[in-house]
Amino acid sequence: MATRTTTRTTTRSTPRAGAERVDAREKVRGATRYAADDARPRMLHAALVPSRIARGSITRIDSTAALRLRGVRAVLTHENIGAFDTGGFLMGGGFGFQSFYPLRSAQIAYRGQSVAMVVADTLEAAREAASLVAVTYNAIPFVATLDAPDAEPLLQSAALPQPMFADRRVGDPETALKTAEVTVDMRFELPAQHQNPMEIIATVAEWQGDMLTVREPTQNAEGVRHGLAKQLGIAPAKVRVLSPTLGGGFGQKNSLQSHTALVALASRSLGQPVKLVMSRAQLFHNASFRPASRHRVRLGAGRDGKLLAAVHEIDQQTSRHDLFPSLGTEVTSRLYGMGHFLGRERLVRTDVQTPGYMRAPFEHPAAFAFESAIDQMAHELGRDPVAFRLANDTMADPLTGKPFSSRHVAECLVRGSELFGWARRSAAPRSMKASDGSLVGWGVALGIYKAAMAPAIATVRLNADGTVRVAVGGHEMGQGMRTAIAVTAARALGAPVAAIEVLVGDTDAAPQHVTAGSWGTATVLPPVLEAAQRLMDDLQRNAAATTGATATENGDTSTALSMLRASGRPFAQAESRKRAPGQPEQVFGRLTGGLPAAAGPEYPDFVSFSTIAHFVEVRIEPTTRRIRVPRVVSVADCGAVASPRTARSQVEGGVVWGIGAALREVSEVDARYGGFLNADLAEYVVPVAADIGRIEVDFVGKPDTRFNALGVKGLGEVAMVGVAPAIVNAVFHATGKRLHRLPVLLEDLLGA
Ligand code: MOS
């Protein structure tokens, strides 16, 4: 179990710049309404009953005692809920984080799975009644971990025969490894982790006639809408999903959840609105998580410091009912220029809910393994780890040979070195000490993450009272999307940021493509900008026509509002639709159908990635081996920086996540019982403010205009890629001990 440290380092950060968050005031005053804050007249409360076994079936459910409790209105089980459809699996043409939907049968697929849902007049009655539902099971043997003797890895390329899941092969890596002058062969392990957003998942369902309104924090309102319609057998037009603000998504909220239809069904049968708020423990078992993985990385290089070949093999946990694919080598194949590469992924079935996307889902684990091996190779070659990386950079994609739309790995490394003071590092492990005797280590690692885009439709409407309404498909989960949209629209219209109302996360406002994969900004800003520019053009043409002269000579065209007022029209409106480079027009059908439609990193003419270099100092207390991270310097290339304040905040958050991943976070499994043991925030240890020292963030800031008109790439996930290996590489520099398993625990360093 990880140990909580209480460092006294001051929390400092580089100065902030840019517009304030448009939702900041609401947030700090507690005025933001989250789904669980919602209260409808006559609203009922629901509570889930979790399975106590990891695999098998329900032989008997007795709800008598639960129903006797005052205020209990119903206990829904597979025996009485009636038939309802599945919402399918996101990675299999459907909408859900998994294909398994509890209460459709007596089957138990994982510990913590819902076996019943109680509905009552009050939350207290619902929760107490849930504890009184008596369930008898027929338990059968199960597999809890990757290492279980009967957990067989499946080759992903064979199990999922689609190009994106295939082995990634360039040249002849096996032969190149055999003939390389220097090789490393290393294995790494990473645990399951849970996203643990501050806001837990909650659902409020309300029917008005045959119209269903669902309020739920989701990154994918359109997917929830279409998935629910399928499950309930109603038209998508009869469902509205509202998710205007999330208190963190991190991938856990990127698809249809298994409980949402249960809440809608309960509300329909009882004729009253129903609210379900999961408990934190239930979040560990009823939503997705980062799967455990193990990695083997083999590298070959010449004595001259040139990397020649790499083989990266990944085993990743999946569920028994779904194959959740791994894309780890999508990034590690693009980190360095090498003529020979093999990336191979295997999936291991375990009896859990289907794992899913957790911030940098594959990229963080893959980079931990690969960048640790790169650090070891630099050490064996006697090269400086920054110089070694610079010498092996590439300006063409090693897999496809296409150019990158932009790539600034070298600038991230060089600028980061300068800001960090890397030149003062003494190369040998254990050669730097602090005045209190602590071992000091300086480590570096790279992160890259695909630059993706999804289709989006934006409308911008300007009213004569000066208010502007921007509607687009996207979700505000704290990352700052609303701010980036408002700033972009305000600048284009010459309007104050405060005049802009941003409508996102509402299926009535615009089709709401899933906001994930760091494609949010690159997806929403180009159509918002184009719609605003069209609105300006329209007003300028109108002004020119009515005055019979060019607008610039005769009217005030400094702002959209002055032109609108001069025209006498009550409002002006414009629309724009954008899709990723190379996407066909039909992709809008997937968008409006609630299906994922993002593209990247490969486009017809180029390959696109965001990049980051992290420089980390660790200090290791000599007797207790307590590890602290007093300072981090991170230099990112995300193309143009759309919103400096929220961008900086994204990177700081990503670094904190990396510190958590390296030193704290693990979802513990007891192989005898399955499920996750430390299912609360006391035992699932995340970094606290006292664990965080100085985080200095800088951006390359060069627009990638090959990628889109604004030149913006993604940032939310690349921010955490490479933080963990930079920390572990710093620990190696401090101690001479190479660590292969995350999180790093104090006992790993005893004797070092
Ligand atoms: Mo993110 S982990 O792609 O929602």
mmCIF file with all atom_site columns, C-alpha atoms in Angstrom, residues 208-374:
data_model
loop_
_atom_site.group_PDB
_atom_site.id
_atom_site.type_symbol
_atom_site.label_atom_id
_atom_site.label_alt_id
_atom_site.label_comp_id
_atom_site.label_asym_id
_atom_site.label_entity_id
_atom_site.label_seq_id
_atom_site.pdbx_PDB_ins_code
_atom_site.Cartn_x
_atom_site.Cartn_y
_atom_site.Cartn_z
_atom_site.occupancy
_atom_site.B_iso_or_equiv
_atom_site.pdbx_formal_charge
_atom_site.auth_seq_id
_atom_site.auth_comp_id
_atom_site.auth_asym_id
_atom_site.auth_atom_id
_atom_site.pdbx_PDB_model_num
ATOM 1   C CA . GLN A 1 208 ? -42.982 14.060  -19.638 1.00 0.00 ? 208 GLN A CA 1
ATOM 2   C CA . GLY A 1 209 ? -45.464 11.961  -21.568 1.00 0.00 ? 209 GLY A CA 1
ATOM 3   C CA . ASP A 1 210 ? -43.302 9.862   -23.879 1.00 0.00 ? 210 ASP A CA 1
ATOM 4   C CA . MET A 1 211 ? -40.357 12.303  -23.711 1.00 0.00 ? 211 MET A CA 1
ATOM 5   C CA . LEU A 1 212 ? -37.426 11.266  -21.528 1.00 0.00 ? 212 LEU A CA 1
ATOM 6   C CA . THR A 1 213 ? -34.976 13.795  -20.103 1.00 0.00 ? 213 THR A CA 1
ATOM 7   C CA . VAL A 1 214 ? -31.794 12.444  -18.532 1.00 0.00 ? 214 VAL A CA 1
ATOM 8   C CA . ARG A 1 215 ? -29.382 14.547  -16.517 1.00 0.00 ? 215 ARG A CA 1
ATOM 9   C CA . GLU A 1 216 ? -26.102 12.732  -16.075 1.00 0.00 ? 216 GLU A CA 1
ATOM 10  C CA . PRO A 1 217 ? -22.472 13.854  -16.123 1.00 0.00 ? 217 PRO A CA 1
ATOM 11  C CA . THR A 1 218 ? -21.208 12.360  -19.357 1.00 0.00 ? 218 THR A CA 1
ATOM 12  C CA . GLN A 1 219 ? -18.544 13.146  -21.951 1.00 0.00 ? 219 GLN A CA 1
ATOM 13  C CA . ASN A 1 220 ? -20.887 11.633  -24.539 1.00 0.00 ? 220 ASN A CA 1
ATOM 14  C CA . ALA A 1 221 ? -24.432 12.989  -24.307 1.00 0.00 ? 221 ALA A CA 1
ATOM 15  C CA . GLU A 1 222 ? -25.267 11.862  -27.858 1.00 0.00 ? 222 GLU A CA 1
ATOM 16  C CA . GLY A 1 223 ? -24.058 8.316   -27.196 1.00 0.00 ? 223 GLY A CA 1
ATOM 17  C CA . VAL A 1 224 ? -26.110 8.121   -23.999 1.00 0.00 ? 224 VAL A CA 1
ATOM 18  C CA . ARG A 1 225 ? -29.130 9.415   -25.890 1.00 0.00 ? 225 ARG A CA 1
ATOM 19  C CA . HIS A 1 226 ? -28.914 6.893   -28.720 1.00 0.00 ? 226 HIS A CA 1
ATOM 20  C CA . GLY A 1 227 ? -27.907 4.032   -26.453 1.00 0.00 ? 227 GLY A CA 1
ATOM 21  C CA . LEU A 1 228 ? -30.838 4.659   -24.119 1.00 0.00 ? 228 LEU A CA 1
ATOM 22  C CA . ALA A 1 229 ? -33.259 4.934   -27.041 1.00 0.00 ? 229 ALA A CA 1
ATOM 23  C CA . LYS A 1 230 ? -32.030 1.535   -28.251 1.00 0.00 ? 230 LYS A CA 1
ATOM 24  C CA . GLN A 1 231 ? -32.295 0.003   -24.788 1.00 0.00 ? 231 GLN A CA 1
ATOM 25  C CA . LEU A 1 232 ? -35.827 1.323   -24.213 1.00 0.00 ? 232 LEU A CA 1
ATOM 26  C CA . GLY A 1 233 ? -37.027 0.734   -27.762 1.00 0.00 ? 233 GLY A CA 1
ATOM 27  C CA . ILE A 1 234 ? -37.973 4.378   -28.366 1.00 0.00 ? 234 ILE A CA 1
ATOM 28  C CA . ALA A 1 235 ? -36.944 6.931   -30.979 1.00 0.00 ? 235 ALA A CA 1
ATOM 29  C CA . PRO A 1 236 ? -33.792 8.961   -30.194 1.00 0.00 ? 236 PRO A CA 1
ATOM 30  C CA . ALA A 1 237 ? -35.914 12.065  -30.830 1.00 0.00 ? 237 ALA A CA 1
ATOM 31  C CA . LYS A 1 238 ? -37.807 11.190  -27.645 1.00 0.00 ? 238 LYS A CA 1
ATOM 32  C CA . VAL A 1 239 ? -34.660 11.407  -25.498 1.00 0.00 ? 239 VAL A CA 1
ATOM 33  C CA . ARG A 1 240 ? -32.813 14.510  -24.363 1.00 0.00 ? 240 ARG A CA 1
ATOM 34  C CA . VAL A 1 241 ? -29.552 14.199  -22.452 1.00 0.00 ? 241 VAL A CA 1
ATOM 35  C CA . LEU A 1 242 ? -28.154 17.111  -20.481 1.00 0.00 ? 242 LEU A CA 1
ATOM 36  C CA . SER A 1 243 ? -24.564 17.190  -19.288 1.00 0.00 ? 243 SER A CA 1
ATOM 37  C CA . PRO A 1 244 ? -23.608 20.861  -19.179 1.00 0.00 ? 244 PRO A CA 1
ATOM 38  C CA . THR A 1 245 ? -20.803 20.544  -16.612 1.00 0.00 ? 245 THR A CA 1
ATOM 39  C CA . LEU A 1 246 ? -18.830 17.600  -15.311 1.00 0.00 ? 246 LEU A CA 1
ATOM 40  C CA . GLY A 1 247 ? -16.705 17.587  -12.197 1.00 0.00 ? 247 GLY A CA 1
ATOM 41  C CA . GLY A 1 248 ? -14.058 15.590  -14.043 1.00 0.00 ? 248 GLY A CA 1
ATOM 42  C CA . GLY A 1 249 ? -14.514 12.921  -16.701 1.00 0.00 ? 249 GLY A CA 1
ATOM 43  C CA . PHE A 1 250 ? -11.076 11.411  -17.368 1.00 0.00 ? 250 PHE A CA 1
ATOM 44  C CA . GLY A 1 251 ? -12.652 8.757   -19.605 1.00 0.00 ? 251 GLY A CA 1
ATOM 45  C CA . GLN A 1 252 ? -14.805 7.194   -16.900 1.00 0.00 ? 252 GLN A CA 1
ATOM 46  C CA . LYS A 1 253 ? -17.808 9.111   -18.226 1.00 0.00 ? 253 LYS A CA 1
ATOM 47  C CA . ASN A 1 254 ? -17.188 8.702   -21.948 1.00 0.00 ? 254 ASN A CA 1
ATOM 48  C CA . SER A 1 255 ? -20.010 6.293   -22.783 1.00 0.00 ? 255 SER A CA 1
ATOM 49  C CA . LEU A 1 256 ? -23.359 4.843   -21.811 1.00 0.00 ? 256 LEU A CA 1
ATOM 50  C CA . GLN A 1 257 ? -23.245 3.478   -18.261 1.00 0.00 ? 257 GLN A CA 1
ATOM 51  C CA . SER A 1 258 ? -24.919 0.205   -17.341 1.00 0.00 ? 258 SER A CA 1
ATOM 52  C CA . HIS A 1 259 ? -27.251 1.731   -14.754 1.00 0.00 ? 259 HIS A CA 1
ATOM 53  C CA . THR A 1 260 ? -28.752 4.629   -16.737 1.00 0.00 ? 260 THR A CA 1
ATOM 54  C CA . ALA A 1 261 ? -31.522 2.607   -18.391 1.00 0.00 ? 261 ALA A CA 1
ATOM 55  C CA . LEU A 1 262 ? -32.474 1.143   -14.997 1.00 0.00 ? 262 LEU A CA 1
ATOM 56  C CA . VAL A 1 263 ? -33.124 4.655   -13.670 1.00 0.00 ? 263 VAL A CA 1
ATOM 57  C CA . ALA A 1 264 ? -35.152 5.554   -16.778 1.00 0.00 ? 264 ALA A CA 1
ATOM 58  C CA . LEU A 1 265 ? -37.160 2.317   -16.557 1.00 0.00 ? 265 LEU A CA 1
ATOM 59  C CA . ALA A 1 266 ? -37.876 2.854   -12.851 1.00 0.00 ? 266 ALA A CA 1
ATOM 60  C CA . SER A 1 267 ? -39.021 6.404   -13.531 1.00 0.00 ? 267 SER A CA 1
ATOM 61  C CA . ARG A 1 268 ? -41.303 5.255   -16.321 1.00 0.00 ? 268 ARG A CA 1
ATOM 62  C CA . SER A 1 269 ? -42.935 2.485   -14.306 1.00 0.00 ? 269 SER A CA 1
ATOM 63  C CA . LEU A 1 270 ? -43.375 4.576   -11.140 1.00 0.00 ? 270 LEU A CA 1
ATOM 64  C CA . GLY A 1 271 ? -44.472 7.717   -13.006 1.00 0.00 ? 271 GLY A CA 1
ATOM 65  C CA . GLN A 1 272 ? -42.095 9.985   -11.061 1.00 0.00 ? 272 GLN A CA 1
ATOM 66  C CA . PRO A 1 273 ? -38.594 11.372  -11.609 1.00 0.00 ? 273 PRO A CA 1
ATOM 67  C CA . VAL A 1 274 ? -35.867 9.135   -10.178 1.00 0.00 ? 274 VAL A CA 1
ATOM 68  C CA . LYS A 1 275 ? -32.346 10.065  -9.106  1.00 0.00 ? 275 LYS A CA 1
ATOM 69  C CA . LEU A 1 276 ? -29.472 7.654   -8.601  1.00 0.00 ? 276 LEU A CA 1
ATOM 70  C CA . VAL A 1 277 ? -26.200 8.798   -7.062  1.00 0.00 ? 277 VAL A CA 1
ATOM 71  C CA . MET A 1 278 ? -23.599 6.042   -6.972  1.00 0.00 ? 278 MET A CA 1
ATOM 72  C CA . SER A 1 279 ? -21.410 5.624   -3.962  1.00 0.00 ? 279 SER A CA 1
ATOM 73  C CA . ARG A 1 280 ? -17.647 6.012   -4.424  1.00 0.00 ? 280 ARG A CA 1
ATOM 74  C CA . ALA A 1 281 ? -17.227 2.270   -3.837  1.00 0.00 ? 281 ALA A CA 1
ATOM 75  C CA . GLN A 1 282 ? -19.762 1.488   -6.559  1.00 0.00 ? 282 GLN A CA 1
ATOM 76  C CA . LEU A 1 283 ? -17.843 3.723   -8.974  1.00 0.00 ? 283 LEU A CA 1
ATOM 77  C CA . PHE A 1 284 ? -14.925 1.303   -8.630  1.00 0.00 ? 284 PHE A CA 1
ATOM 78  C CA . HIS A 1 285 ? -17.129 -1.533  -9.915  1.00 0.00 ? 285 HIS A CA 1
ATOM 79  C CA . ASN A 1 286 ? -19.851 0.011   -12.068 1.00 0.00 ? 286 ASN A CA 1
ATOM 80  C CA . ALA A 1 287 ? -17.813 2.141   -14.440 1.00 0.00 ? 287 ALA A CA 1
ATOM 81  C CA . SER A 1 288 ? -14.578 1.782   -16.386 1.00 0.00 ? 288 SER A CA 1
ATOM 82  C CA . PHE A 1 289 ? -11.017 1.949   -15.081 1.00 0.00 ? 289 PHE A CA 1
ATOM 83  C CA . ARG A 1 290 ? -7.434  1.761   -16.357 1.00 0.00 ? 290 ARG A CA 1
ATOM 84  C CA . PRO A 1 291 ? -6.578  -1.894  -16.959 1.00 0.00 ? 291 PRO A CA 1
ATOM 85  C CA . ALA A 1 292 ? -3.486  -3.457  -15.436 1.00 0.00 ? 292 ALA A CA 1
ATOM 86  C CA . SER A 1 293 ? -0.714  -4.044  -17.969 1.00 0.00 ? 293 SER A CA 1
ATOM 87  C CA . ARG A 1 294 ? 2.724   -5.590  -18.319 1.00 0.00 ? 294 ARG A CA 1
ATOM 88  C CA . HIS A 1 295 ? 5.319   -4.618  -20.867 1.00 0.00 ? 295 HIS A CA 1
ATOM 89  C CA . ARG A 1 296 ? 8.475   -6.052  -22.318 1.00 0.00 ? 296 ARG A CA 1
ATOM 90  C CA . VAL A 1 297 ? 10.721  -3.592  -24.146 1.00 0.00 ? 297 VAL A CA 1
ATOM 91  C CA . ARG A 1 298 ? 13.795  -4.647  -26.100 1.00 0.00 ? 298 ARG A CA 1
ATOM 92  C CA . LEU A 1 299 ? 16.024  -1.991  -27.634 1.00 0.00 ? 299 LEU A CA 1
ATOM 93  C CA . GLY A 1 300 ? 19.058  -2.241  -29.842 1.00 0.00 ? 300 GLY A CA 1
ATOM 94  C CA . ALA A 1 301 ? 21.559  0.553   -30.520 1.00 0.00 ? 301 ALA A CA 1
ATOM 95  C CA . GLY A 1 302 ? 25.006  1.141   -31.944 1.00 0.00 ? 302 GLY A CA 1
ATOM 96  C CA . ARG A 1 303 ? 27.927  2.300   -29.792 1.00 0.00 ? 303 ARG A CA 1
ATOM 97  C CA . ASP A 1 304 ? 27.667  5.552   -31.744 1.00 0.00 ? 304 ASP A CA 1
ATOM 98  C CA . GLY A 1 305 ? 24.424  6.281   -29.875 1.00 0.00 ? 305 GLY A CA 1
ATOM 99  C CA . LYS A 1 306 ? 22.057  5.545   -32.755 1.00 0.00 ? 306 LYS A CA 1
ATOM 100 C CA . LEU A 1 307 ? 18.900  3.609   -31.882 1.00 0.00 ? 307 LEU A CA 1
ATOM 101 C CA . LEU A 1 308 ? 18.415  0.776   -34.376 1.00 0.00 ? 308 LEU A CA 1
ATOM 102 C CA . ALA A 1 309 ? 15.508  -1.385  -33.302 1.00 0.00 ? 309 ALA A CA 1
ATOM 103 C CA . ALA A 1 310 ? 12.789  -1.797  -30.719 1.00 0.00 ? 310 ALA A CA 1
ATOM 104 C CA . VAL A 1 311 ? 10.279  -4.483  -29.819 1.00 0.00 ? 311 VAL A CA 1
ATOM 105 C CA . HIS A 1 312 ? 7.521   -3.429  -27.440 1.00 0.00 ? 312 HIS A CA 1
ATOM 106 C CA . GLU A 1 313 ? 5.112   -6.130  -26.268 1.00 0.00 ? 313 GLU A CA 1
ATOM 107 C CA . ILE A 1 314 ? 2.111   -5.316  -24.089 1.00 0.00 ? 314 ILE A CA 1
ATOM 108 C CA . ASP A 1 315 ? -0.269  -7.562  -22.154 1.00 0.00 ? 315 ASP A CA 1
ATOM 109 C CA . GLN A 1 316 ? -3.338  -5.618  -21.092 1.00 0.00 ? 316 GLN A CA 1
ATOM 110 C CA . GLN A 1 317 ? -6.227  -6.687  -18.895 1.00 0.00 ? 317 GLN A CA 1
ATOM 111 C CA . THR A 1 318 ? -9.693  -6.916  -20.403 1.00 0.00 ? 318 THR A CA 1
ATOM 112 C CA . SER A 1 319 ? -13.005 -8.373  -19.223 1.00 0.00 ? 319 SER A CA 1
ATOM 113 C CA . ARG A 1 320 ? -14.374 -11.792 -20.038 1.00 0.00 ? 320 ARG A CA 1
ATOM 114 C CA . HIS A 1 321 ? -17.273 -10.298 -22.003 1.00 0.00 ? 321 HIS A CA 1
ATOM 115 C CA . ASP A 1 322 ? -15.378 -7.688  -24.064 1.00 0.00 ? 322 ASP A CA 1
ATOM 116 C CA . LEU A 1 323 ? -12.046 -7.150  -25.747 1.00 0.00 ? 323 LEU A CA 1
ATOM 117 C CA . PHE A 1 324 ? -10.929 -3.672  -24.761 1.00 0.00 ? 324 PHE A CA 1
ATOM 118 C CA . PRO A 1 325 ? -8.078  -3.015  -27.196 1.00 0.00 ? 325 PRO A CA 1
ATOM 119 C CA . SER A 1 326 ? -4.639  -1.649  -26.374 1.00 0.00 ? 326 SER A CA 1
ATOM 120 C CA . LEU A 1 327 ? -3.088  1.098   -28.487 1.00 0.00 ? 327 LEU A CA 1
ATOM 121 C CA . GLY A 1 328 ? 0.117   1.525   -26.496 1.00 0.00 ? 328 GLY A CA 1
ATOM 122 C CA . THR A 1 329 ? 2.539   0.991   -29.340 1.00 0.00 ? 329 THR A CA 1
ATOM 123 C CA . GLU A 1 330 ? 0.724   3.614   -31.421 1.00 0.00 ? 330 GLU A CA 1
ATOM 124 C CA . VAL A 1 331 ? 2.835   6.101   -29.470 1.00 0.00 ? 331 VAL A CA 1
ATOM 125 C CA . THR A 1 332 ? 6.009   4.189   -28.685 1.00 0.00 ? 332 THR A CA 1
ATOM 126 C CA . SER A 1 333 ? 6.485   3.455   -32.402 1.00 0.00 ? 333 SER A CA 1
ATOM 127 C CA . ARG A 1 334 ? 6.549   7.229   -33.037 1.00 0.00 ? 334 ARG A CA 1
ATOM 128 C CA . LEU A 1 335 ? 8.892   8.418   -30.280 1.00 0.00 ? 335 LEU A CA 1
ATOM 129 C CA . TYR A 1 336 ? 12.175  7.895   -32.144 1.00 0.00 ? 336 TYR A CA 1
ATOM 130 C CA . GLY A 1 337 ? 13.485  7.359   -35.634 1.00 0.00 ? 337 GLY A CA 1
ATOM 131 C CA . MET A 1 338 ? 14.385  3.711   -36.056 1.00 0.00 ? 338 MET A CA 1
ATOM 132 C CA . GLY A 1 339 ? 14.432  1.483   -39.092 1.00 0.00 ? 339 GLY A CA 1
ATOM 133 C CA . HIS A 1 340 ? 13.138  -1.537  -37.200 1.00 0.00 ? 340 HIS A CA 1
ATOM 134 C CA . PHE A 1 341 ? 10.160  -1.686  -34.862 1.00 0.00 ? 341 PHE A CA 1
ATOM 135 C CA . LEU A 1 342 ? 7.666   -4.257  -33.671 1.00 0.00 ? 342 LEU A CA 1
ATOM 136 C CA . GLY A 1 343 ? 4.707   -3.361  -31.483 1.00 0.00 ? 343 GLY A CA 1
ATOM 137 C CA . ARG A 1 344 ? 2.587   -6.292  -30.371 1.00 0.00 ? 344 ARG A CA 1
ATOM 138 C CA . GLU A 1 345 ? -0.368  -6.230  -27.994 1.00 0.00 ? 345 GLU A CA 1
ATOM 139 C CA . ARG A 1 346 ? -2.083  -9.047  -26.160 1.00 0.00 ? 346 ARG A CA 1
ATOM 140 C CA . LEU A 1 347 ? -5.321  -8.991  -24.172 1.00 0.00 ? 347 LEU A CA 1
ATOM 141 C CA . VAL A 1 348 ? -5.888  -11.014 -21.020 1.00 0.00 ? 348 VAL A CA 1
ATOM 142 C CA . ARG A 1 349 ? -9.429  -11.847 -19.940 1.00 0.00 ? 349 ARG A CA 1
ATOM 143 C CA . THR A 1 350 ? -10.256 -11.366 -16.275 1.00 0.00 ? 350 THR A CA 1
ATOM 144 C CA . ASP A 1 351 ? -13.600 -11.340 -14.452 1.00 0.00 ? 351 ASP A CA 1
ATOM 145 C CA . VAL A 1 352 ? -14.087 -7.587  -14.075 1.00 0.00 ? 352 VAL A CA 1
ATOM 146 C CA . GLN A 1 353 ? -16.305 -4.952  -15.607 1.00 0.00 ? 353 GLN A CA 1
ATOM 147 C CA . THR A 1 354 ? -14.771 -3.959  -18.929 1.00 0.00 ? 354 THR A CA 1
ATOM 148 C CA . PRO A 1 355 ? -11.842 -1.612  -18.396 1.00 0.00 ? 355 PRO A CA 1
ATOM 149 C CA . GLY A 1 356 ? -11.711 1.543   -20.448 1.00 0.00 ? 356 GLY A CA 1
ATOM 150 C CA . TYR A 1 357 ? -10.167 4.875   -21.031 1.00 0.00 ? 357 TYR A CA 1
ATOM 151 C CA . MET A 1 358 ? -8.453  6.686   -18.182 1.00 0.00 ? 358 MET A CA 1
ATOM 152 C CA . ARG A 1 359 ? -6.511  9.840   -19.093 1.00 0.00 ? 359 ARG A CA 1
ATOM 153 C CA . ALA A 1 360 ? -3.698  8.802   -21.474 1.00 0.00 ? 360 ALA A CA 1
ATOM 154 C CA . PRO A 1 361 ? -5.135  5.279   -21.231 1.00 0.00 ? 361 PRO A CA 1
ATOM 155 C CA . PHE A 1 362 ? -2.418  3.447   -23.166 1.00 0.00 ? 362 PHE A CA 1
ATOM 156 C CA . GLU A 1 363 ? 0.078   6.222   -23.671 1.00 0.00 ? 363 GLU A CA 1
ATOM 157 C CA . HIS A 1 364 ? 0.972   6.659   -19.996 1.00 0.00 ? 364 HIS A CA 1
ATOM 158 C CA . PRO A 1 365 ? 1.715   2.951   -19.356 1.00 0.00 ? 365 PRO A CA 1
ATOM 159 C CA . ALA A 1 366 ? 3.466   2.491   -22.708 1.00 0.00 ? 366 ALA A CA 1
ATOM 160 C CA . ALA A 1 367 ? 5.622   5.581   -22.210 1.00 0.00 ? 367 ALA A CA 1
ATOM 161 C CA . PHE A 1 368 ? 6.515   4.479   -18.681 1.00 0.00 ? 368 PHE A CA 1
ATOM 162 C CA . ALA A 1 369 ? 7.928   1.231   -20.048 1.00 0.00 ? 369 ALA A CA 1
ATOM 163 C CA . PHE A 1 370 ? 9.526   2.599   -23.200 1.00 0.00 ? 370 PHE A CA 1
ATOM 164 C CA . GLU A 1 371 ? 11.014  5.774   -21.746 1.00 0.00 ? 371 GLU A CA 1
ATOM 165 C CA . SER A 1 372 ? 12.441  3.812   -18.795 1.00 0.00 ? 372 SER A CA 1
ATOM 166 C CA . ALA A 1 373 ? 14.151  1.486   -21.293 1.00 0.00 ? 373 ALA A CA 1
ATOM 167 C CA . ILE A 1 374 ? 15.416  4.480   -23.295 1.00 0.00 ? 374 ILE A CA 1
#
